[in-house]
């Protein structure tokens, strides 16, 4: 694709394979001539876009983080024109933002622990300050964000922020006085006076943004809790968030409201008194008088005051809390959460305790047993593939779709917004799994407590092998690898032990900040397995899964995707009825289709694989889950009904629930919640009733015809 820069008429050539992401309106590409820039090119360029971009270029906002060498607002830098002689504007150049995360990754405690465990409460205050500074800079130049929400804000590991999707902001042309409106908005961040309004017909004002800014700050400092969330105390169904905001029902305010804080939420008192005053002013007084909402500069000053008042816990120096409190609230919260520390200590992170899941409420499925093929004729329990982490269907965060309903998902993964996430966490805390005799469960095996099993067994290969399996089953993958290493030293010709060690390396890489080296080691083990046993179907399957993961960060993802598909093909030639291999291949077909932009062919191939997997194993829950995700996305593109997608997700949740797989059950519930959109609240009040219902029906609807 050849385009022309408007500043110097330079021709730039964009490689279709260098796309960083795409949505309903545009695609983003790397710029070969300048790695500091990216090009956003519209699918269907319009004159109004050109006029809006021209106005933005003529009046750029100040960069409040310029002194730190950071771009706080990803503002357009130059127009791009077509080279077909029409000279029309088809896109623009903007700064490339690297090494940053979604804001949701930081105010969601689980993802914060996984991705940046030392991002403590001081950093959360600083993040809030920097968001307020960026928004203040926009307001100073007459701009409004309009669609304030967590997906438009990226955060670095050092609390620097960047506002993105700036071409969707409301823009006022200083020359013509024309206003280019922002036509979208999320109800959770929309002020009461705009709830239910047509955004395409409304001129936004700074006080509208300030409501959303306060919601974001509240969520950052209250572990993702929305200020209008709470347990409904009235009669009938709990109102949706739009109705709560419209009514001014701030759960923590000075006025009586029919809600009480959710048990999962932190105590309101953890906030500095100055911040609590501003929240009350924004959500209570500002409900009827929007001009009373604190502006960005006021929030900056209060957040700086609160940050200066933070003190360090004597038990854990990662715990920072306001000095008006008598004791550390994070120590208390860690106990309340069953040992899951919101801000883990350095030692806890070194020991990887911050990544350990909560003890399951029900026991996991029985593990398969494999008979050893060497001359010892012993029985080994394999480190099974069912323990692999799921291949989440994620794309780079820059890929955003234009439909409001689609903003909560990243091209295939339904990721919950913080509001629904908090409600979902509350519901899941009391989940009782129904007993079903068709599903066999057993207790979690304990690892050898004294590490002397092998010694007691004469230091032989089988003993180390079995001990490695025991560690693998309880999630101690480092311990498993250590024992497999010892087993290999004693018998370097056993194919199965290489396979199991490769699977353990795969698991370790899942939680690594630099996984490439560990993934490569896993591939070496799978290669050794196949060198010793060329017809080992599971080795091809495992290698394909690792290659899929490598594709997520590879400079040549198409090559890795194709190699993963080839591995799954080989696995299926050896074992045509391997439903798991079909599911994984379907996922890669889906991701490759997105990367290449060939949605029709790739999506059909993915669904065909999921269908075939289910014809082999009707209990393959992941196939229902992934097929539901793909069907939902197809429905959004085509504008057709997504009932089939919801039914797939419903079936997946039902199977995960019966199988005792809480992690995947939660994922399925999150997917259903996003698919149901406005009916999410109704669904979350009793998810089991919905997913176990027969016939399947959607909340708010009658039985399907």
XYZ file of C-alpha atoms in Angstrom:
705
model
C 0.000 0.000 0.000
C 1.557 3.297 -1.156
C 0.554 6.514 0.610
C 1.846 10.088 0.589
C 2.821 12.176 3.601
C 1.190 15.599 3.501
C 4.191 17.474 4.967
C 6.827 16.618 2.359
C 4.986 14.493 -0.234
C 7.212 11.550 0.680
C 5.847 8.182 -0.468
C 5.680 5.502 2.195
C 4.940 1.864 1.514
C 2.956 -0.044 4.128
C 3.286 -3.798 4.227
C -0.127 -5.510 4.683
C 1.655 -8.110 6.819
C 2.890 -5.398 9.213
C -0.575 -4.636 10.564
C -0.641 -4.091 14.327
C -4.395 -4.315 14.566
C -7.687 -3.379 12.992
C -11.205 -2.444 13.936
C -14.440 -1.524 12.291
C -13.157 1.792 10.890
C -9.424 1.473 10.356
C -6.282 -0.634 10.373
C -2.994 0.307 12.043
C 0.373 -0.422 10.387
C 4.012 -0.056 11.291
C 5.930 2.531 9.264
C 9.089 0.929 7.783
C 10.856 4.268 7.429
C 10.253 5.300 11.054
C 9.803 2.847 13.927
C 8.589 5.664 16.208
C 5.416 6.097 14.133
C 2.416 4.039 13.104
C -0.057 4.685 10.337
C -3.800 4.499 10.896
C -5.578 3.962 7.578
C -9.363 4.114 7.286
C -11.261 1.360 5.494
C -13.680 3.911 4.010
C -12.153 7.409 4.214
C -14.642 10.252 4.537
C -14.317 14.005 4.123
C -15.493 14.617 7.682
C -12.555 12.578 8.992
C -10.132 14.698 6.983
C -11.662 17.931 8.317
C -11.558 16.663 11.911
C -7.920 15.565 11.628
C -6.971 18.897 10.085
C -8.512 20.721 13.064
C -6.651 18.434 15.485
C -3.302 19.043 13.785
C -3.838 22.804 13.936
C -4.407 22.770 17.715
C -2.455 20.002 19.469
C -2.734 19.746 23.276
C 0.262 20.193 25.562
C 2.027 17.046 26.706
C 2.152 17.121 30.527
C 4.727 14.301 30.564
C 7.054 15.798 27.966
C 9.669 16.419 30.664
C 9.896 12.681 31.216
C 10.249 11.937 27.536
C 6.861 10.236 27.446
C 3.885 10.765 25.130
C 0.784 11.176 27.282
C -1.657 11.691 24.388
C -1.233 9.734 21.134
C -2.167 12.726 18.963
C -2.178 12.671 15.143
C 1.082 14.071 13.732
C 0.536 14.146 9.980
C -2.081 13.384 7.354
C -1.691 10.545 4.865
C -3.081 10.975 1.358
C -3.827 8.531 -1.427
C -1.536 8.232 -4.434
C -4.299 7.603 -6.965
C -4.425 11.247 -8.027
C -7.432 12.179 -5.867
C -5.218 13.559 -3.069
C -7.872 12.551 -0.526
C -6.978 12.008 3.121
C -7.053 8.292 3.923
C -5.428 8.245 7.364
C -2.738 9.758 9.550
C 0.556 9.153 11.294
C 0.726 9.068 15.081
C 3.294 8.106 17.737
C 3.892 4.424 18.321
C 3.279 3.374 21.914
C 5.269 0.384 23.160
C 5.589 -1.552 26.386
C 2.298 -0.455 27.922
C -0.733 -2.232 29.344
C -4.458 -1.646 29.454
C -5.617 0.310 32.496
C -7.784 -2.696 33.376
C -4.599 -4.712 33.936
C -3.782 -2.490 36.896
C -7.067 -1.944 38.685
C -7.989 -5.610 38.303
C -6.036 -7.193 41.204
C -5.598 -10.551 39.477
C -4.032 -9.224 36.283
C -1.983 -6.679 38.238
C -0.414 -9.473 40.294
C 0.330 -11.483 37.159
C 1.688 -8.743 34.905
C 3.202 -6.199 37.293
C 3.185 -7.532 40.884
C 5.175 -4.603 42.334
C 2.715 -1.993 41.077
C 1.674 -0.875 44.561
C -0.865 1.594 45.931
C 1.503 4.528 45.471
C 1.781 3.675 41.768
C -2.008 3.528 41.505
C -2.236 7.048 42.948
C 0.414 8.250 40.516
C -1.436 6.636 37.604
C -4.617 8.463 38.608
C -2.687 11.754 38.794
C -1.244 11.247 35.331
C -4.659 10.440 33.841
C -6.038 13.636 35.386
C -3.091 15.609 33.982
C -3.635 14.279 30.455
C -7.359 14.994 30.582
C -6.694 18.480 31.937
C -4.387 19.169 28.987
C -7.145 18.178 26.571
C -9.759 20.334 28.291
C -7.369 23.305 28.249
C -7.419 23.211 24.431
C -11.182 22.788 24.148
C -11.286 19.021 23.555
C -13.456 16.407 25.244
C -12.686 12.704 25.391
C -16.382 11.832 25.189
C -16.048 8.067 25.389
C -14.187 7.918 28.701
C -13.408 4.300 29.592
C -10.567 1.993 30.596
C -9.879 0.721 27.058
C -8.720 4.167 25.846
C -5.933 4.438 28.438
C -2.594 2.619 28.428
C -0.289 2.500 31.452
C 3.430 1.748 31.758
C 5.113 -0.216 34.529
C 6.192 3.143 35.992
C 2.663 4.628 36.106
C 3.046 6.800 33.000
C -0.144 6.919 30.929
C -1.059 7.420 27.284
C -4.533 8.287 26.026
C -5.224 6.527 22.722
C -7.994 6.484 20.105
C -7.710 10.259 20.028
C -9.390 10.598 16.634
C -12.620 9.518 18.353
C -12.492 12.509 20.772
C -14.874 15.446 20.414
C -13.074 18.158 18.439
C -13.943 21.832 18.032
C -12.476 23.521 14.953
C -11.124 26.899 16.087
C -11.324 28.295 12.557
C -14.874 27.317 11.603
C -16.394 26.639 15.082
C -17.574 23.266 13.749
C -17.885 20.514 16.352
C -16.990 16.942 15.455
C -18.826 14.912 18.054
C -17.947 11.651 19.748
C -20.863 9.381 18.957
C -20.235 6.606 21.480
C -19.981 6.120 25.229
C -20.178 3.414 27.910
C -23.030 3.761 30.429
C -20.726 2.969 33.375
C -18.735 6.158 32.683
C -21.558 8.361 31.408
C -22.861 11.172 33.668
C -26.519 11.129 34.764
C -27.594 13.988 32.498
C -26.448 12.066 29.392
C -27.780 8.618 30.277
C -30.045 7.334 27.505
C -29.170 10.204 25.153
C -28.047 9.956 21.535
C -24.376 10.913 21.728
C -24.276 11.725 18.046
C -26.620 14.650 18.723
C -24.941 16.019 21.858
C -22.089 18.455 22.287
C -19.962 17.143 25.159
C -18.562 19.463 27.825
C -15.635 19.027 30.258
C -17.997 18.296 33.161
C -19.209 15.230 31.262
C -15.647 13.912 31.018
C -15.081 14.732 34.687
C -17.743 12.236 35.748
C -15.934 9.469 33.850
C -12.571 10.629 35.226
C -13.892 10.256 38.785
C -15.163 6.751 38.015
C -11.726 5.747 36.677
C -9.923 7.156 39.729
C -12.368 5.391 42.061
C -11.793 2.069 40.318
C -8.008 2.486 40.390
C -7.950 3.107 44.140
C -10.741 0.679 45.101
C -9.483 -2.504 43.421
C -11.740 -2.191 40.392
C -14.929 -1.448 42.344
C -17.353 0.822 40.510
C -18.694 3.706 42.638
C -22.292 2.752 41.821
C -21.884 -0.980 42.402
C -23.514 -2.587 45.405
C -25.960 -5.167 46.667
C -29.490 -4.022 45.895
C -31.723 -3.711 48.959
C -34.951 -2.782 47.192
C -37.714 -4.887 45.681
C -37.721 -6.330 42.178
C -34.719 -6.693 39.915
C -31.543 -4.680 40.623
C -31.419 -1.652 38.301
C -28.677 -1.523 35.653
C -25.814 0.900 36.119
C -27.323 3.444 33.773
C -30.374 3.693 36.046
C -28.277 3.852 39.217
C -26.183 6.685 37.833
C -29.230 8.535 36.520
C -30.805 8.295 39.993
C -27.631 9.443 41.732
C -27.306 6.265 43.801
C -23.655 6.623 44.788
C -23.189 3.675 47.138
C -20.649 5.428 49.367
C -22.192 8.895 49.427
C -23.959 11.025 52.012
C -27.463 10.293 50.744
C -29.476 7.153 51.603
C -29.511 4.723 48.672
C -30.981 1.208 48.242
C -27.542 -0.425 48.022
C -24.828 -1.599 50.352
C -21.196 -2.187 49.347
C -20.363 -5.583 47.894
C -18.377 -7.905 50.204
C -15.563 -8.114 47.664
C -15.013 -4.339 47.679
C -12.355 -2.698 49.895
C -13.521 -0.511 52.750
C -14.349 3.023 51.597
C -12.285 4.326 54.522
C -9.004 3.281 52.895
C -9.234 6.395 50.703
C -7.615 9.602 51.895
C -10.222 12.005 53.391
C -9.602 14.599 50.658
C -10.342 12.041 47.966
C -13.514 10.873 49.695
C -14.712 14.477 49.813
C -14.131 14.909 46.086
C -15.969 11.691 45.230
C -18.971 12.796 47.283
C -18.844 16.206 45.617
C -18.702 14.647 42.149
C -21.315 11.925 42.527
C -23.698 13.504 45.075
C -23.578 17.280 44.612
C -22.530 16.922 40.962
C -25.545 14.745 40.225
C -27.893 17.707 39.866
C -25.230 20.385 39.374
C -22.605 19.091 36.926
C -20.587 22.312 37.261
C -19.708 21.272 40.841
C -17.753 18.221 39.705
C -14.048 18.568 40.566
C -11.926 19.463 37.555
C -8.756 17.652 36.527
C -6.464 20.092 38.347
C -8.395 19.623 41.614
C -8.022 15.856 41.318
C -4.295 16.236 40.660
C -3.827 18.292 43.838
C -5.870 15.901 45.998
C -4.115 12.846 44.613
C -0.725 14.411 45.299
C -1.822 15.110 48.880
C -3.058 11.524 49.263
C 0.149 10.157 47.762
C 2.271 12.155 50.206
C 0.210 10.749 53.084
C 0.958 7.131 52.212
C 2.930 5.179 54.786
C 4.668 1.796 54.503
C 3.493 -1.339 56.289
C 6.023 -2.838 58.719
C 5.082 -6.387 57.673
C 5.238 -5.894 53.885
C 6.961 -2.879 52.342
C 4.813 -3.268 49.228
C 1.785 -2.337 51.339
C 1.252 1.451 51.210
C -1.735 2.962 52.981
C -2.945 6.374 54.089
C -1.575 7.561 57.432
C -5.057 8.401 58.719
C -5.631 4.652 59.198
C -4.666 2.835 62.384
C -3.547 -0.394 60.699
C -2.639 -1.757 57.263
C -5.840 -2.490 55.292
C -3.963 -4.639 52.754
C -2.818 -7.117 55.398
C -6.435 -7.453 56.490
C -7.626 -7.756 52.899
C -5.076 -10.480 52.126
C -6.524 -12.547 54.968
C -10.071 -11.853 53.782
C -9.145 -13.010 50.265
C -7.801 -16.331 51.493
C -4.132 -15.393 51.243
C -4.239 -13.605 47.870
C -2.237 -10.479 48.690
C -3.278 -7.496 46.518
C 0.312 -6.218 46.723
C 2.623 -9.234 47.217
C 6.006 -8.869 48.873
C 9.311 -9.280 47.071
C 9.814 -12.668 48.707
C 6.305 -13.834 47.753
C 6.967 -12.918 44.124
C 10.331 -14.682 44.176
C 8.568 -17.809 45.400
C 5.791 -17.234 42.811
C 3.151 -17.275 45.513
C 1.406 -14.360 43.787
C 0.639 -16.658 40.826
C -0.736 -19.553 42.821
C -4.490 -20.041 42.377
C -6.881 -20.215 45.271
C -7.606 -23.746 46.497
C -10.395 -25.088 44.246
C -13.863 -25.447 45.728
C -14.172 -28.823 44.072
C -11.535 -31.311 43.115
C -10.178 -31.530 39.567
C -10.853 -34.358 37.114
C -8.939 -37.608 37.452
C -5.664 -37.581 35.545
C -5.061 -40.101 32.795
C -2.526 -42.825 33.434
C 0.052 -43.917 30.846
C 1.849 -47.267 30.807
C 5.609 -46.895 30.490
C 7.058 -48.170 27.237
C 10.586 -48.864 28.441
C 11.883 -52.168 29.746
C 10.964 -51.381 33.373
C 7.289 -51.843 32.470
C 6.270 -49.448 35.264
C 3.158 -47.273 35.192
C 3.664 -43.538 34.774
C 1.062 -40.807 35.204
C 1.524 -38.350 32.377
C 1.736 -34.606 32.807
C -1.385 -34.368 30.772
C -2.320 -31.833 28.193
C -5.562 -31.129 29.979
C -3.501 -29.104 32.438
C -2.342 -26.696 29.765
C -3.469 -23.122 30.119
C -6.097 -22.248 27.507
C -5.110 -20.574 24.265
C -6.865 -17.286 24.920
C -8.002 -15.537 21.762
C -6.312 -12.188 22.344
C -4.862 -9.579 20.026
C -2.711 -6.485 20.609
C -4.564 -3.847 22.578
C -4.544 -1.449 19.668
C -7.170 -3.533 17.902
C -10.493 -1.971 18.789
C -13.827 -2.355 17.076
C -16.148 0.551 16.510
C -19.370 -0.942 17.806
C -19.990 0.041 21.430
C -21.118 -3.466 22.267
C -17.849 -4.748 20.846
C -15.594 -2.474 22.911
C -15.463 -4.966 25.802
C -13.790 -7.644 23.716
C -10.476 -7.619 21.905
C -11.275 -9.277 18.595
C -12.249 -12.653 19.967
C -11.698 -12.551 23.729
C -14.669 -11.341 25.711
C -12.864 -9.475 28.471
C -15.138 -8.185 31.210
C -15.219 -4.516 32.099
C -14.456 -3.793 35.738
C -18.124 -3.296 36.644
C -19.212 -6.702 35.430
C -15.999 -8.246 36.737
C -16.727 -7.159 40.298
C -20.277 -8.511 40.100
C -19.007 -11.726 38.573
C -16.414 -12.133 41.333
C -19.159 -11.694 43.903
C -21.370 -14.297 42.246
C -18.537 -16.785 41.820
C -17.474 -16.498 45.439
C -20.592 -18.437 46.376
C -20.740 -20.865 43.449
C -21.857 -24.329 44.492
C -21.064 -26.916 41.881
C -23.885 -29.412 41.345
C -23.046 -33.064 41.837
C -23.145 -35.147 38.708
C -22.194 -38.809 38.932
C -21.155 -38.857 35.279
C -18.080 -36.782 36.065
C -15.361 -38.495 38.058
C -13.297 -36.408 40.468
C -10.498 -37.173 42.870
C -8.494 -35.257 45.445
C -5.489 -33.174 44.440
C -2.319 -35.248 44.859
C 0.165 -33.786 47.312
C 3.810 -33.458 46.259
C 6.345 -35.505 48.195
C 6.754 -33.621 51.454
C 10.342 -34.606 52.146
C 11.732 -34.762 48.617
C 13.175 -38.193 49.424
C 10.909 -40.448 47.402
C 13.544 -41.101 44.796
C 16.165 -41.817 47.421
C 13.851 -44.256 49.178
C 13.287 -45.976 45.851
C 16.943 -46.360 45.106
C 17.414 -43.181 43.021
C 16.018 -44.934 39.990
C 14.542 -43.382 36.876
C 10.943 -44.420 37.587
C 10.961 -42.844 41.052
C 12.167 -39.448 39.785
C 9.696 -39.674 36.917
C 6.759 -40.316 39.215
C 7.876 -37.607 41.604
C 8.037 -35.157 38.691
C 4.462 -36.078 37.778
C 3.335 -35.526 41.366
C 4.819 -32.027 41.409
C 3.293 -31.278 38.006
C -0.197 -32.215 39.148
C -0.175 -29.754 42.035
C 1.163 -26.948 39.852
C 4.777 -26.930 41.098
C 6.250 -26.951 37.608
C 9.739 -25.952 38.716
C 9.784 -28.953 41.052
C 8.527 -31.149 38.237
C 11.290 -29.958 35.904
C 13.946 -30.617 38.540
C 12.790 -34.216 38.923
C 12.457 -34.763 35.179
C 16.031 -33.452 34.798
C 17.230 -36.120 37.226
C 15.225 -38.801 35.485
C 16.718 -37.858 32.107
C 20.245 -38.103 33.487
C 19.479 -41.681 34.465
C 17.685 -42.566 31.233
C 18.181 -40.102 28.351
C 16.425 -42.394 25.895
C 12.861 -42.183 27.261
C 10.559 -40.172 24.992
C 7.777 -39.653 27.527
C 9.914 -37.866 30.113
C 11.012 -35.306 27.495
C 7.362 -34.762 26.586
C 6.388 -34.211 30.214
C 9.300 -31.865 30.868
C 8.363 -29.883 27.750
C 4.812 -29.549 29.066
C 6.142 -28.322 32.424
C 8.366 -25.779 30.665
C 5.317 -24.578 28.745
C 3.515 -23.948 32.038
C 6.489 -22.062 33.496
C 6.647 -19.849 30.399
C 2.979 -18.920 30.837
C 3.876 -16.911 33.950
C 7.248 -15.589 32.808
C 7.993 -11.988 31.995
C 10.375 -13.205 29.246
C 8.901 -16.506 28.068
C 10.745 -16.936 24.759
C 13.754 -18.801 26.159
C 11.534 -21.212 28.103
C 9.246 -21.805 25.118
C 12.298 -22.621 22.989
C 13.484 -25.114 25.606
C 10.043 -26.738 25.525
C 10.249 -27.094 21.736
C 13.684 -28.726 22.104
C 12.136 -31.299 24.442
C 9.283 -32.005 22.033
C 11.831 -32.399 19.238
C 13.753 -34.906 21.368
C 10.515 -36.773 22.023
C 9.836 -37.041 18.305
C 13.434 -38.049 17.615
C 12.985 -40.990 19.970
C 9.361 -41.697 19.085
C 8.354 -40.192 15.709
C 4.727 -41.273 16.047
C 4.101 -39.483 19.353
C 0.942 -37.515 18.495
C 0.906 -35.609 21.787
C 4.391 -34.214 21.123
C 3.136 -32.634 17.893
C 0.098 -31.283 19.737
C 2.213 -29.763 22.527
C 4.719 -28.286 20.082
C 1.891 -26.736 18.101
C 0.530 -25.106 21.255
C 3.930 -23.623 22.079
C 4.348 -22.314 18.546
C 0.961 -20.650 18.859
C 2.186 -18.841 21.975
C 5.400 -17.753 20.258
C 3.340 -16.297 17.407
C 1.814 -13.799 19.853
C 5.073 -11.842 20.056
C 6.948 -13.046 16.964
C 8.117 -10.639 14.268
C 6.740 -13.144 11.773
C 3.546 -14.448 13.391
C 2.176 -15.914 10.153
C 5.135 -18.305 9.973
C 4.592 -19.462 13.572
C 0.842 -19.869 13.042
C 1.454 -21.974 9.937
C 3.981 -24.154 11.773
C 1.481 -24.633 14.611
C -1.171 -25.739 12.111
C 1.311 -28.173 10.543
C 1.984 -29.689 13.980
C -1.731 -30.073 14.663
C -2.155 -31.646 11.218
C 0.562 -34.209 12.040
C -0.982 -34.930 15.404
C -4.338 -35.566 13.744
C -2.848 -37.841 11.089
C -1.503 -39.996 13.914
C -4.655 -39.705 15.998
C -7.627 -38.587 13.851
C -9.955 -38.616 16.849
C -7.910 -36.198 18.967
C -10.599 -33.620 19.728
C -8.138 -31.383 21.610
C -5.905 -31.078 18.537
C -8.911 -30.014 16.460
C -9.854 -27.351 19.012
C -6.331 -25.921 19.093
C -6.070 -25.943 15.309
C -9.408 -24.154 15.097
C -8.112 -21.418 17.393
C -5.025 -20.921 15.233
C -7.148 -20.785 12.053
C -9.152 -18.039 13.733
C -6.104 -16.010 14.792
C -4.406 -16.422 11.438
C -7.564 -15.228 9.700
C -7.518 -12.067 11.786
C -3.846 -11.469 11.091
C -4.228 -11.924 7.331
C -7.571 -10.135 7.144
C -9.158 -13.170 5.468
C -12.020 -13.552 7.920
C -14.436 -15.541 5.790
C -12.164 -18.486 4.973
C -10.366 -18.598 8.312
C -13.486 -18.353 10.436
C -15.132 -21.151 8.458
C -12.061 -23.348 8.944
C -12.116 -22.624 12.678
C -15.802 -23.491 13.059
C -15.317 -26.644 10.970
C -12.600 -27.786 13.388
C -14.759 -27.034 16.425
C -17.675 -28.917 14.848
C -15.491 -31.922 14.125
C -14.096 -31.896 17.659
C -17.607 -31.942 19.099
C -18.638 -34.791 16.818
C -15.820 -36.788 18.412
C -16.306 -35.623 21.995
C -19.575 -33.929 22.880
C -18.136 -33.038 26.307
C -15.284 -30.951 24.833
C -16.220 -27.735 26.619
C -13.451 -25.621 25.094
C -14.805 -26.330 21.608
C -18.188 -24.891 22.607
C -16.486 -21.904 24.217
C -14.305 -21.024 21.228
C -17.058 -21.697 18.694
C -19.305 -19.391 20.670
C -16.669 -16.652 20.572
C -16.198 -16.962 16.808
C -19.946 -17.125 16.180
C -20.491 -14.027 18.296
C -17.919 -12.088 16.333
C -19.422 -13.199 13.022
C -22.841 -12.102 14.264
C -21.458 -8.652 15.120
C -19.961 -8.268 11.667
C -23.072 -9.460 9.850
C -25.669 -7.863 12.098
C -27.423 -11.218 12.479
C -28.676 -12.898 15.648
C -26.057 -14.126 18.100
C -28.362 -16.723 19.683
C -26.243 -19.656 18.460
C -23.183 -18.016 19.999
C -24.905 -17.553 23.362
C -26.133 -21.153 23.314
C -22.564 -22.362 22.682
C -21.283 -20.291 25.589
C -24.131 -21.545 27.759
C -23.226 -25.161 26.963
C -19.537 -24.487 27.620
C -20.287 -22.976 31.032
C -22.545 -25.908 31.898
C -19.824 -28.427 31.040
C -17.081 -26.532 32.860
C -19.318 -26.285 35.906
C -20.011 -30.027 35.947
C -16.338 -30.805 35.399
C -15.308 -28.645 38.333
C -13.162 -26.383 36.141
C -13.724 -23.081 37.932
C -11.220 -21.017 35.909
C -12.781 -21.893 32.562
C -16.268 -21.640 34.051
C -15.492 -18.050 35.040
C -14.244 -17.325 31.532
C -17.437 -18.717 30.021
C -19.571 -16.617 32.390
C -17.658 -13.510 31.388
C -18.242 -14.277 27.722
C -21.961 -14.801 28.302
C -22.187 -11.552 30.245
C -20.731 -9.527 27.378
C -22.858 -11.310 24.776
C -26.018 -10.603 26.765
C -25.026 -6.935 27.039
C -27.965 -5.166 28.734
C -29.160 -8.403 30.330
C -25.814 -8.995 32.054
C -27.023 -7.843 35.485
C -30.034 -10.166 35.333
C -27.808 -13.046 34.289
C -25.264 -12.480 37.072
C -27.921 -12.667 39.768
C -28.349 -16.383 39.096
C -25.942 -17.653 36.414
C -26.470 -21.315 37.277
C -30.199 -21.040 36.598
C -29.486 -19.670 33.139
C -26.730 -22.046 32.066
C -28.529 -25.121 33.389
C -31.899 -24.135 31.940
C -33.663 -26.377 29.420
C -34.604 -25.242 26.853
C -32.011 -22.498 26.656
C -33.384 -18.975 26.887
C -31.954 -15.524 27.299
C -32.724 -13.318 30.296
C -35.451 -10.891 29.350
C -36.757 -13.127 26.566
C -39.285 -15.864 26.284
C -38.458 -19.362 25.189
C -36.864 -19.553 21.760
C -39.316 -20.375 19.040
